[in-house]
PDB file of C-alpha atoms in Angstrom:
ATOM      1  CA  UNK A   5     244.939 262.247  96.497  1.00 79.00           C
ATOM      2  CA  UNK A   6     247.504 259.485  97.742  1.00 89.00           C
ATOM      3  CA  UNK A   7     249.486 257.752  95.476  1.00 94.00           C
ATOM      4  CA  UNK A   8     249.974 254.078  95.503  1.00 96.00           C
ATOM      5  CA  UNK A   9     253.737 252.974  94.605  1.00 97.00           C
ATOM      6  CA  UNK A  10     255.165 249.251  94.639  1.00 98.00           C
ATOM      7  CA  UNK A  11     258.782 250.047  94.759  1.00 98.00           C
ATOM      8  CA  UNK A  12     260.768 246.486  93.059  1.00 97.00           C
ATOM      9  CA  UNK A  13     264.151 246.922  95.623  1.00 93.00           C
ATOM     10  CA  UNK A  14     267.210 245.451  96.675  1.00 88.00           C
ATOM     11  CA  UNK A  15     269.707 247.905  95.738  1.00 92.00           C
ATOM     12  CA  UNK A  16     270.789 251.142  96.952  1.00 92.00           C
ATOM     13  CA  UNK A  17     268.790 253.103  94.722  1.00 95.00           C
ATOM     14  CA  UNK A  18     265.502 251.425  96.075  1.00 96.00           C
ATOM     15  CA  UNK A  19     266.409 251.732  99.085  1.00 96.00           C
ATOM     16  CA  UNK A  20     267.328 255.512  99.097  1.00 96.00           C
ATOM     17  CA  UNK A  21     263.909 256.083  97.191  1.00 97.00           C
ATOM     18  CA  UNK A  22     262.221 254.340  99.809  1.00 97.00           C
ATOM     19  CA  UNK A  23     263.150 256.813 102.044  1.00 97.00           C
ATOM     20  CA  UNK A  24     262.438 259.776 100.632  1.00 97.00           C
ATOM     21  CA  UNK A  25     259.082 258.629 100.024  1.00 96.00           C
ATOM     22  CA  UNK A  26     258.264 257.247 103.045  1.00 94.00           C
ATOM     23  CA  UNK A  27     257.543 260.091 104.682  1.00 89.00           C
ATOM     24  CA  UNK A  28     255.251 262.252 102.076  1.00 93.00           C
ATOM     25  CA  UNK A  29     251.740 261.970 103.116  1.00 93.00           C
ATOM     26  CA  UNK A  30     250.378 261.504  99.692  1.00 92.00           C
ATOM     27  CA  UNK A  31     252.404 258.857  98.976  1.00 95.00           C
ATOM     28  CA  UNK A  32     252.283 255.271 100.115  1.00 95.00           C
ATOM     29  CA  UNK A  33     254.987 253.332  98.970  1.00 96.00           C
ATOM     30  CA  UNK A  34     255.704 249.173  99.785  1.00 97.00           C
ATOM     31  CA  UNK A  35     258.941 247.801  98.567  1.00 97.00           C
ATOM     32  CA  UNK A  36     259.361 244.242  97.745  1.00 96.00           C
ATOM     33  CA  UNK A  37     262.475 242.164  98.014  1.00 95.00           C
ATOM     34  CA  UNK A  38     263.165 238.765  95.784  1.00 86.00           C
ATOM     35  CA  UNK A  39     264.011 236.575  99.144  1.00 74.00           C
ATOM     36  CA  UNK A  40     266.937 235.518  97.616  1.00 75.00           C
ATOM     37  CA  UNK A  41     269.461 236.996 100.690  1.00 73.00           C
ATOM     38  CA  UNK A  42     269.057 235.385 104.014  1.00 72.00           C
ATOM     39  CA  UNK A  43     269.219 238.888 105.778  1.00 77.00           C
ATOM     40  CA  UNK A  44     268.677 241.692 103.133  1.00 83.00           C
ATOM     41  CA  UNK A  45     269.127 245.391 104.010  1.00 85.00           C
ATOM     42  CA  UNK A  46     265.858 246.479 104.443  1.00 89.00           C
ATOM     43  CA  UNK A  47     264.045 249.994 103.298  1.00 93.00           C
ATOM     44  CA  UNK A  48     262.679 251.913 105.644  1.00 94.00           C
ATOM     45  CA  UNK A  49     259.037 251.716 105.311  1.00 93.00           C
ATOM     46  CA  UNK A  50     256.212 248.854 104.364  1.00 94.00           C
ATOM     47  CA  UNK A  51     258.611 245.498 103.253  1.00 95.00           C
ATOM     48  CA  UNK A  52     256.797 242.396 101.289  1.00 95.00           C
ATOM     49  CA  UNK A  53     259.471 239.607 100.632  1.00 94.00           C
ATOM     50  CA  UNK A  54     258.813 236.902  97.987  1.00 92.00           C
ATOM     51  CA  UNK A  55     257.822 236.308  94.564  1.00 91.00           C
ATOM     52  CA  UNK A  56     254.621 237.227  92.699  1.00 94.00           C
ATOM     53  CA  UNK A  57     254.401 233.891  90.264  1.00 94.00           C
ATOM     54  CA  UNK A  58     255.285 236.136  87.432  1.00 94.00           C
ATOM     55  CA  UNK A  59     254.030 238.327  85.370  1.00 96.00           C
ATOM     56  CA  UNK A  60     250.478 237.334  85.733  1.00 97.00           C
ATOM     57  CA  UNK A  61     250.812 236.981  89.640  1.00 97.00           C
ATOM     58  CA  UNK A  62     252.626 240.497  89.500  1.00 97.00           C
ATOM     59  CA  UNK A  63     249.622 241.849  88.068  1.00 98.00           C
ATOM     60  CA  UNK A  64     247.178 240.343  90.049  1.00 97.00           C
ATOM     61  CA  UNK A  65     248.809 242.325  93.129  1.00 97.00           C
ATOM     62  CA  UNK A  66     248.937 245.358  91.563  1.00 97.00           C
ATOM     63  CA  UNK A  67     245.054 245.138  90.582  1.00 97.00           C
ATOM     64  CA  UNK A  68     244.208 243.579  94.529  1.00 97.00           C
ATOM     65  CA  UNK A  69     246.657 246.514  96.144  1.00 97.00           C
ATOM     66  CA  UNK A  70     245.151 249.342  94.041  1.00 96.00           C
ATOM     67  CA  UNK A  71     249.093 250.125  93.086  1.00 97.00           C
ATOM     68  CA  UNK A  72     249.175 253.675  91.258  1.00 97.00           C
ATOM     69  CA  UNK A  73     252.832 253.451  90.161  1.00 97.00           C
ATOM     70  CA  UNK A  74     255.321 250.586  89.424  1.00 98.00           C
ATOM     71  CA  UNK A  75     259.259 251.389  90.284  1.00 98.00           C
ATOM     72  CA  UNK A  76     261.206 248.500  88.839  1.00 97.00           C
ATOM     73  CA  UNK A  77     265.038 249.669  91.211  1.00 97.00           C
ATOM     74  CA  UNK A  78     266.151 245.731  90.776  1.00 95.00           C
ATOM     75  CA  UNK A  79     269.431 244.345  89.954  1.00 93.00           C
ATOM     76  CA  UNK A  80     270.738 245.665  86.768  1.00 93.00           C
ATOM     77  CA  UNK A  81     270.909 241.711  86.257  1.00 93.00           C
ATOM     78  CA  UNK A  82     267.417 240.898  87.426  1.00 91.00           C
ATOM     79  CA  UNK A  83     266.155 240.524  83.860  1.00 90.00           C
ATOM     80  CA  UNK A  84     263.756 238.202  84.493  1.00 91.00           C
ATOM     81  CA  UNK A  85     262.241 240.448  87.541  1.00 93.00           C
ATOM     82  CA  UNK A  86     262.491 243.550  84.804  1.00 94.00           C
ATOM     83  CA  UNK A  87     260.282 241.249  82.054  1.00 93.00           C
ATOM     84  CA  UNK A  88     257.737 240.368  84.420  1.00 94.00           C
ATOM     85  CA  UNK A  89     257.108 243.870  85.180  1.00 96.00           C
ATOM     86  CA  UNK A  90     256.918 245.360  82.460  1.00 95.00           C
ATOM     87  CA  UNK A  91     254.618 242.612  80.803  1.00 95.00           C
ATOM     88  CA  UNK A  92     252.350 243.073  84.551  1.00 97.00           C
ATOM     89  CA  UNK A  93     252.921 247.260  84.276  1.00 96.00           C
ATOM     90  CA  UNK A  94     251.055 246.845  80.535  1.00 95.00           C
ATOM     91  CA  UNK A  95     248.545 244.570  81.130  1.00 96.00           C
ATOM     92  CA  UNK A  96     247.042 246.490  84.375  1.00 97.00           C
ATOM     93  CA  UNK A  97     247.623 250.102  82.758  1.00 96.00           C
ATOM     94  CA  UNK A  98     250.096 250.751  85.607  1.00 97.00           C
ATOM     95  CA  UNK A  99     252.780 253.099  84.609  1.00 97.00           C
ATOM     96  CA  UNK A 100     256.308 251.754  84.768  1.00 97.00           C
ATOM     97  CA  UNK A 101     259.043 253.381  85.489  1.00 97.00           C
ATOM     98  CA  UNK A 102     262.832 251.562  85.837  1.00 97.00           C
ATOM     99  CA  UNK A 103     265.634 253.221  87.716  1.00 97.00           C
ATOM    100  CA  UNK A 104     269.184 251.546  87.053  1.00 95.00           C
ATOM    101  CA  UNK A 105     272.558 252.965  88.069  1.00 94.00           C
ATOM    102  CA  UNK A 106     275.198 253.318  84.965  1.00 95.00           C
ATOM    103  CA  UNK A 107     277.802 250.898  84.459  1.00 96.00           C
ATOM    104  CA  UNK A 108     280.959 251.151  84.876  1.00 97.00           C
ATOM    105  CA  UNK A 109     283.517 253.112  82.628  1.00 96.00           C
ATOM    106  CA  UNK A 110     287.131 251.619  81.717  1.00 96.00           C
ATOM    107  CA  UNK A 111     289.357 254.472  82.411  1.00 96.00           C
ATOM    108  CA  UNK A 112     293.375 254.655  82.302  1.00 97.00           C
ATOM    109  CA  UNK A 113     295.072 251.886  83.931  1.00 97.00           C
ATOM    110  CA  UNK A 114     292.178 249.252  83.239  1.00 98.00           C
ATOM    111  CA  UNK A 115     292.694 245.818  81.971  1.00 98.00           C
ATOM    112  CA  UNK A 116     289.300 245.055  81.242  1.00 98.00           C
ATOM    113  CA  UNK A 117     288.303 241.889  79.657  1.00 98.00           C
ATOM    114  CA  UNK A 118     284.250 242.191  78.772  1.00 98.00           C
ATOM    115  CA  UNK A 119     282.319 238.709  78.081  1.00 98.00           C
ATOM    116  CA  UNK A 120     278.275 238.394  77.247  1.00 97.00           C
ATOM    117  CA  UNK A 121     277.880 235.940  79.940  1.00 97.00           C
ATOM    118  CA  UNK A 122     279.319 233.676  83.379  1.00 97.00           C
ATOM    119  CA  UNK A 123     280.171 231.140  81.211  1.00 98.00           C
ATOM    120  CA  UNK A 124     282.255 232.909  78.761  1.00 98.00           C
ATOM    121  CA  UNK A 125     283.608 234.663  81.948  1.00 98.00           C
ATOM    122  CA  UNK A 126     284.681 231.000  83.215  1.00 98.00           C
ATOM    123  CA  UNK A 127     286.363 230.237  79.984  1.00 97.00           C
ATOM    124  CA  UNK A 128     288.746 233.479  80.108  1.00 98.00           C
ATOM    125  CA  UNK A 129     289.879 233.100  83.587  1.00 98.00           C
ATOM    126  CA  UNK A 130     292.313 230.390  82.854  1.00 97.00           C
ATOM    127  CA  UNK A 131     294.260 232.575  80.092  1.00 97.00           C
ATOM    128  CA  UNK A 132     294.615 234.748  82.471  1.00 98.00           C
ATOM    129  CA  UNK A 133     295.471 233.623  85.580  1.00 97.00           C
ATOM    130  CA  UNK A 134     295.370 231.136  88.183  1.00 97.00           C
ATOM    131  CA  UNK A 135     294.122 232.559  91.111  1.00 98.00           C
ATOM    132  CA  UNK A 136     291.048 234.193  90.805  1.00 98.00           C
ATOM    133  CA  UNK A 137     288.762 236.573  92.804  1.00 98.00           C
ATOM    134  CA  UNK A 138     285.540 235.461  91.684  1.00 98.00           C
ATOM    135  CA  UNK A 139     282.125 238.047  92.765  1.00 97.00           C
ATOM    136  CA  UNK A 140     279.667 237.677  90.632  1.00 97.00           C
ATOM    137  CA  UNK A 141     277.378 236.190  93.436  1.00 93.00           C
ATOM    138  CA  UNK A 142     276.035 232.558  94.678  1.00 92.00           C
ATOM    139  CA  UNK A 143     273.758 232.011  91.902  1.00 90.00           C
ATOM    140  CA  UNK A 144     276.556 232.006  89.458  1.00 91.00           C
ATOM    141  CA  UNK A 145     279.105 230.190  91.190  1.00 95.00           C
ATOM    142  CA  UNK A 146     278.309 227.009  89.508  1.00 95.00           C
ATOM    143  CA  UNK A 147     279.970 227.934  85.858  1.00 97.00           C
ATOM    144  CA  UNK A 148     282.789 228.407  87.656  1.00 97.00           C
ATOM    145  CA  UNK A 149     283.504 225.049  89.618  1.00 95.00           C
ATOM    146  CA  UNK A 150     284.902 223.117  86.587  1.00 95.00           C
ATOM    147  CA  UNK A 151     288.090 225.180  86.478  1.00 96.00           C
ATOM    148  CA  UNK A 152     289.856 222.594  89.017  1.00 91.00           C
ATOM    149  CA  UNK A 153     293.733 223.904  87.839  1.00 92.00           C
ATOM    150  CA  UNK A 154     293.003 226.969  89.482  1.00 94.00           C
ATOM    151  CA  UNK A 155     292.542 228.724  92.641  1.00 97.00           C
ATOM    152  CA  UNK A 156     288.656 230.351  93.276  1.00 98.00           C
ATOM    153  CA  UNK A 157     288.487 232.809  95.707  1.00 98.00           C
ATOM    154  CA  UNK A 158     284.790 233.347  95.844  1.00 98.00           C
ATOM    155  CA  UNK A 159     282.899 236.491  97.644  1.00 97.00           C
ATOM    156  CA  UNK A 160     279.171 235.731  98.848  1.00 96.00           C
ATOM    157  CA  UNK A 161     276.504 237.310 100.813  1.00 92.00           C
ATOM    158  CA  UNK A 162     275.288 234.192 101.781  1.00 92.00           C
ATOM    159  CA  UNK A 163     276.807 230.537 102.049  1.00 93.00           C
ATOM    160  CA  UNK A 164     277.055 228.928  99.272  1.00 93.00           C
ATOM    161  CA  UNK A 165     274.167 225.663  99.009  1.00 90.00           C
ATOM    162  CA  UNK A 166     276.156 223.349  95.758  1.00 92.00           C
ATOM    163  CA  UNK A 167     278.987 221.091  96.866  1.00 92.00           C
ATOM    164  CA  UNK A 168     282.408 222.906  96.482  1.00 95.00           C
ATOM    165  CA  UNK A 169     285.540 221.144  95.215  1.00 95.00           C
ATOM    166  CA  UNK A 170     289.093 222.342  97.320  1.00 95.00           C
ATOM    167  CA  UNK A 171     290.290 224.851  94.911  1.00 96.00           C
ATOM    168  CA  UNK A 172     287.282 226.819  96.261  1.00 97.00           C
ATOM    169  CA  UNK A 173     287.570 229.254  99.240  1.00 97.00           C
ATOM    170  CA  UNK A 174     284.557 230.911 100.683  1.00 97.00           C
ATOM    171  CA  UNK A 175     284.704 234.428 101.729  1.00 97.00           C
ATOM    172  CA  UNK A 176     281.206 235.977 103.300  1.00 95.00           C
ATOM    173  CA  UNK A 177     281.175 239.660 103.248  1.00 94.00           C
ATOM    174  CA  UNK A 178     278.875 242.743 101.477  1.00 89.00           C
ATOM    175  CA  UNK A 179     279.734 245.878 100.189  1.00 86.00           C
ATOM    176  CA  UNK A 180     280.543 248.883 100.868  1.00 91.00           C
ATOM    177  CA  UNK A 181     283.943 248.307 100.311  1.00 95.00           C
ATOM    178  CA  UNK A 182     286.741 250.053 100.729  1.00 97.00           C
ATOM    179  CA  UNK A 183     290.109 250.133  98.446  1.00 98.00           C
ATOM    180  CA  UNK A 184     292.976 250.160 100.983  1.00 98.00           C
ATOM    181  CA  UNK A 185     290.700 246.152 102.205  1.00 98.00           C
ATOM    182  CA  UNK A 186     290.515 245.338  98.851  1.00 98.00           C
ATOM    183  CA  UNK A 187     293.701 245.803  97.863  1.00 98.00           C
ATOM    184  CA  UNK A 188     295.140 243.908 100.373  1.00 98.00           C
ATOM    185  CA  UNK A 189     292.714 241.286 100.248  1.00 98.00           C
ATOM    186  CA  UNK A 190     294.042 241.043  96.525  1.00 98.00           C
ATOM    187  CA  UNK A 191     297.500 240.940  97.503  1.00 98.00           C
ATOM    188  CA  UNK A 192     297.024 238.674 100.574  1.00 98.00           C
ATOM    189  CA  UNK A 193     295.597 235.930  98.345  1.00 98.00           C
ATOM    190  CA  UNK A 194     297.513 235.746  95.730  1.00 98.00           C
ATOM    191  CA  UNK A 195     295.128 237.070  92.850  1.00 98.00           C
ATOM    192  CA  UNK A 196     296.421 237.416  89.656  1.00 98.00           C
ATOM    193  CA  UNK A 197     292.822 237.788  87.749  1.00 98.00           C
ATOM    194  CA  UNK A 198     289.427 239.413  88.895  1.00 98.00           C
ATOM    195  CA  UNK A 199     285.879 238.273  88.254  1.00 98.00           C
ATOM    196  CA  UNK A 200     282.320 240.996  88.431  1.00 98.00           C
ATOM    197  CA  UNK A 201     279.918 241.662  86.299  1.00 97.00           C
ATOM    198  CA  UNK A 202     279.318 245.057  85.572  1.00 97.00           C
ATOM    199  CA  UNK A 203     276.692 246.071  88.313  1.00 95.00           C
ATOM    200  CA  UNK A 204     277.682 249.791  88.553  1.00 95.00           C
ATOM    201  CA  UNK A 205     277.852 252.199  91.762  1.00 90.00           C
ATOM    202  CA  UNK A 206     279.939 252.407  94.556  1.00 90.00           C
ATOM    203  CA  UNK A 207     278.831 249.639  96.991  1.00 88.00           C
ATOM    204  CA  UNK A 208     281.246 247.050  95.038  1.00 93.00           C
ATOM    205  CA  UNK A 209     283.189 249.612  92.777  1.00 96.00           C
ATOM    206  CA  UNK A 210     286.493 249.246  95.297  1.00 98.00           C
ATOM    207  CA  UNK A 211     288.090 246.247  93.818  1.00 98.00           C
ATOM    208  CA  UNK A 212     288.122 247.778  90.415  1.00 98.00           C
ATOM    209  CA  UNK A 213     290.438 250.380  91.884  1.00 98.00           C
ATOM    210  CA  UNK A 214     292.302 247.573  93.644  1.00 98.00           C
ATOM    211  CA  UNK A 215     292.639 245.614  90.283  1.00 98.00           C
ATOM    212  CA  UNK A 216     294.056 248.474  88.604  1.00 98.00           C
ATOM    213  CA  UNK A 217     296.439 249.806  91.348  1.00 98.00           C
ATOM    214  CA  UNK A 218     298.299 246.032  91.282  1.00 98.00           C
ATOM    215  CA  UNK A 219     297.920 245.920  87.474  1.00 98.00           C
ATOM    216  CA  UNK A 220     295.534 242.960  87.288  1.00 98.00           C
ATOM    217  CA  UNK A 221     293.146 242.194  84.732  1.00 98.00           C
ATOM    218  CA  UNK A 222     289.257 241.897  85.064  1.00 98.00           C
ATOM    219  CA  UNK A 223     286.949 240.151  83.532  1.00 98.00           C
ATOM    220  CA  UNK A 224     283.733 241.545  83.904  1.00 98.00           C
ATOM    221  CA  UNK A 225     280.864 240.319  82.487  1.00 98.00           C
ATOM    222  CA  UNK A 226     278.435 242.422  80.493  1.00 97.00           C
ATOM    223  CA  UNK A 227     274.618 243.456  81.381  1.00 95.00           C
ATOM    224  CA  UNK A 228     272.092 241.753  79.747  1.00 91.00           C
ATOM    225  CA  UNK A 229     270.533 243.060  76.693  1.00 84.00           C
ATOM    226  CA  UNK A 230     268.765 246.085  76.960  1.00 79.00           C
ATOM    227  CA  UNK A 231     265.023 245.821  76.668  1.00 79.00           C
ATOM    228  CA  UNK A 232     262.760 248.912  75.466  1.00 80.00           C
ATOM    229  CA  UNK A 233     261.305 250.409  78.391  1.00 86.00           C
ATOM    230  CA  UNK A 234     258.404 252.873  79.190  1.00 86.00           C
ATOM    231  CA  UNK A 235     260.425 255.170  80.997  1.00 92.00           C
ATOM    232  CA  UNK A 236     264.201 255.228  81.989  1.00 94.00           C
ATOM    233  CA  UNK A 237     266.050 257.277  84.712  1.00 96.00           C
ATOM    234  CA  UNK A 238     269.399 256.737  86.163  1.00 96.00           C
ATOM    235  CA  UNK A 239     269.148 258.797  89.371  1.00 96.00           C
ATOM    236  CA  UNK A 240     267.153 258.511  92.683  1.00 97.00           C
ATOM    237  CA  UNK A 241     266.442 262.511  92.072  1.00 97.00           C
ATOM    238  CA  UNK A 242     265.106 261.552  88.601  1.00 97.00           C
ATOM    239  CA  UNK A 243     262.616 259.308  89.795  1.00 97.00           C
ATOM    240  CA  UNK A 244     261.264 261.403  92.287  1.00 97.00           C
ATOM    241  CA  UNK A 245     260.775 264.195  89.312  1.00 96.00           C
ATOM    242  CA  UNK A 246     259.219 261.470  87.397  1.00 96.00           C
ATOM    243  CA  UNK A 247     256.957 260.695  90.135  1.00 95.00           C
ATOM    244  CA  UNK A 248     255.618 264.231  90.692  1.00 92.00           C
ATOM    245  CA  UNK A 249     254.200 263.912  86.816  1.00 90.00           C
ATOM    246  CA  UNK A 250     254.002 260.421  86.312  1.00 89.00           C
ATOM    247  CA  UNK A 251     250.827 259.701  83.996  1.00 86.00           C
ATOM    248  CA  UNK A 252     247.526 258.104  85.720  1.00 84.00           C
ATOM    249  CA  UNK A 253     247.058 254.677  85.322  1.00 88.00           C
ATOM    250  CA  UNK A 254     244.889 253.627  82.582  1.00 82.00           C
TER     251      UNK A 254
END
């Protein structure tokens, strides 16, 4: 019997699932991307790229593609993505599992500054510096922009698309990253404050080593709420256990 898995990507995780389910002959597995990168890392494997129209769109595909199993490996800060599927998951009767990498952990050495949201982040920044290293993607920049007494140096996958005011430099680069480059990235501009949210892994984890090797502080802004969830795993491995005895769909 061949099982029919929509695999929600974009991040490591999805993409490491991907492949170790591409090749199982029982298995059929399509991964769908949001769109929102101009040139995403793909998955190996069957790729869809796009929206669904929400939750009822979501469901209608899942229904039309005869989808078995629903892996939700988004963006720990792709809450809307995570609502939608779960609402589609219970309507259809397809089960749902989510797979989300930890966040970080402040350890020795860490000046961590934790906020709810960008805008709070935005507020803090001034208090504590002037030149700031601001990642928390494209999308967010905007909350930012209003802070014109200091200096914004902002990290993006793709260019920016809102009018920038001069305190704003542009710097277009993705993860992995490595210490040693952040470090002197840090140190080569000046920062005295650093902006993420908390996305977890390894891909961006660098420049919270960097941070605490030249003492600065970090803001990093919290994950959004947690949600209760059908099923929960934290680990590609765990999934792929989960898979072998997930329940039939209703």
């Amino acid at each position: 019997m061949t099982t029919r898995v929509l695999l929600l990507g974009g991040t490591a995780e999805a993409r490491e699932l991907a492949a170790a389910l591409v090749d199982r002959p029982d298995t059929i597995v399509v991964s769908s991307l949001a769109g929102r990168v101009a040139d995403p890392r793909l998955p190996v494997g069957e790729v869809r790229i796009g929206g669904f129209g929400g939750p009822a769109g979501l469901a209608r595909w899942l229904d039309t593609h005869r989808i078995d199993v629903l892996v939700d490996a988004t963006h720990p800060y792709a809450a809307r993505m995570r609502s939608s599927a779960v609402r589609a998951a219970g309507e259809t009767g397809v089960p749902y599992l989510r797979l989300e990498r930890p966040g970080w952990t402040e350890g020795p050495g860490d000046r961590w500054h934790r906020v709810p949201d960008l805008d709070a982040a935005a507020e803090l920044v001034p208090r504590l510096g002037r030149r700031a290293f601001v990642t928390t993607g494209r999308q967010g920049l905007a909350a930012f922009l209003h802070l014109t007494g200091a200096h914004l140096l902002v990290r993006v996958v793709d260019e920016p698309t809102i009018p920038l005011p001069e305190n704003v430099t542009v710097l277009r680069d993705r993860g992995p990253y490595r210490v040693t480059a952040e470090r002197e990235l840090l140190t080569a501009h000046r920062i005295d404050v650093l902006v993420s949210k908390d996305s977890g892994g390894t891909y961006t984890m660098a420049k919270l080593d960097a941070a605490r090797d030249l003492g600065l502080p970090v803001v990093l802004v919290d994950r959004p709420a947690p949600v209760a969830l059908p099923a929960t795993v934290t680990e590609v491995a765990a999934a792929l256990a989960w898979l072998e005895t997930a329940p039939p769909r209703r």
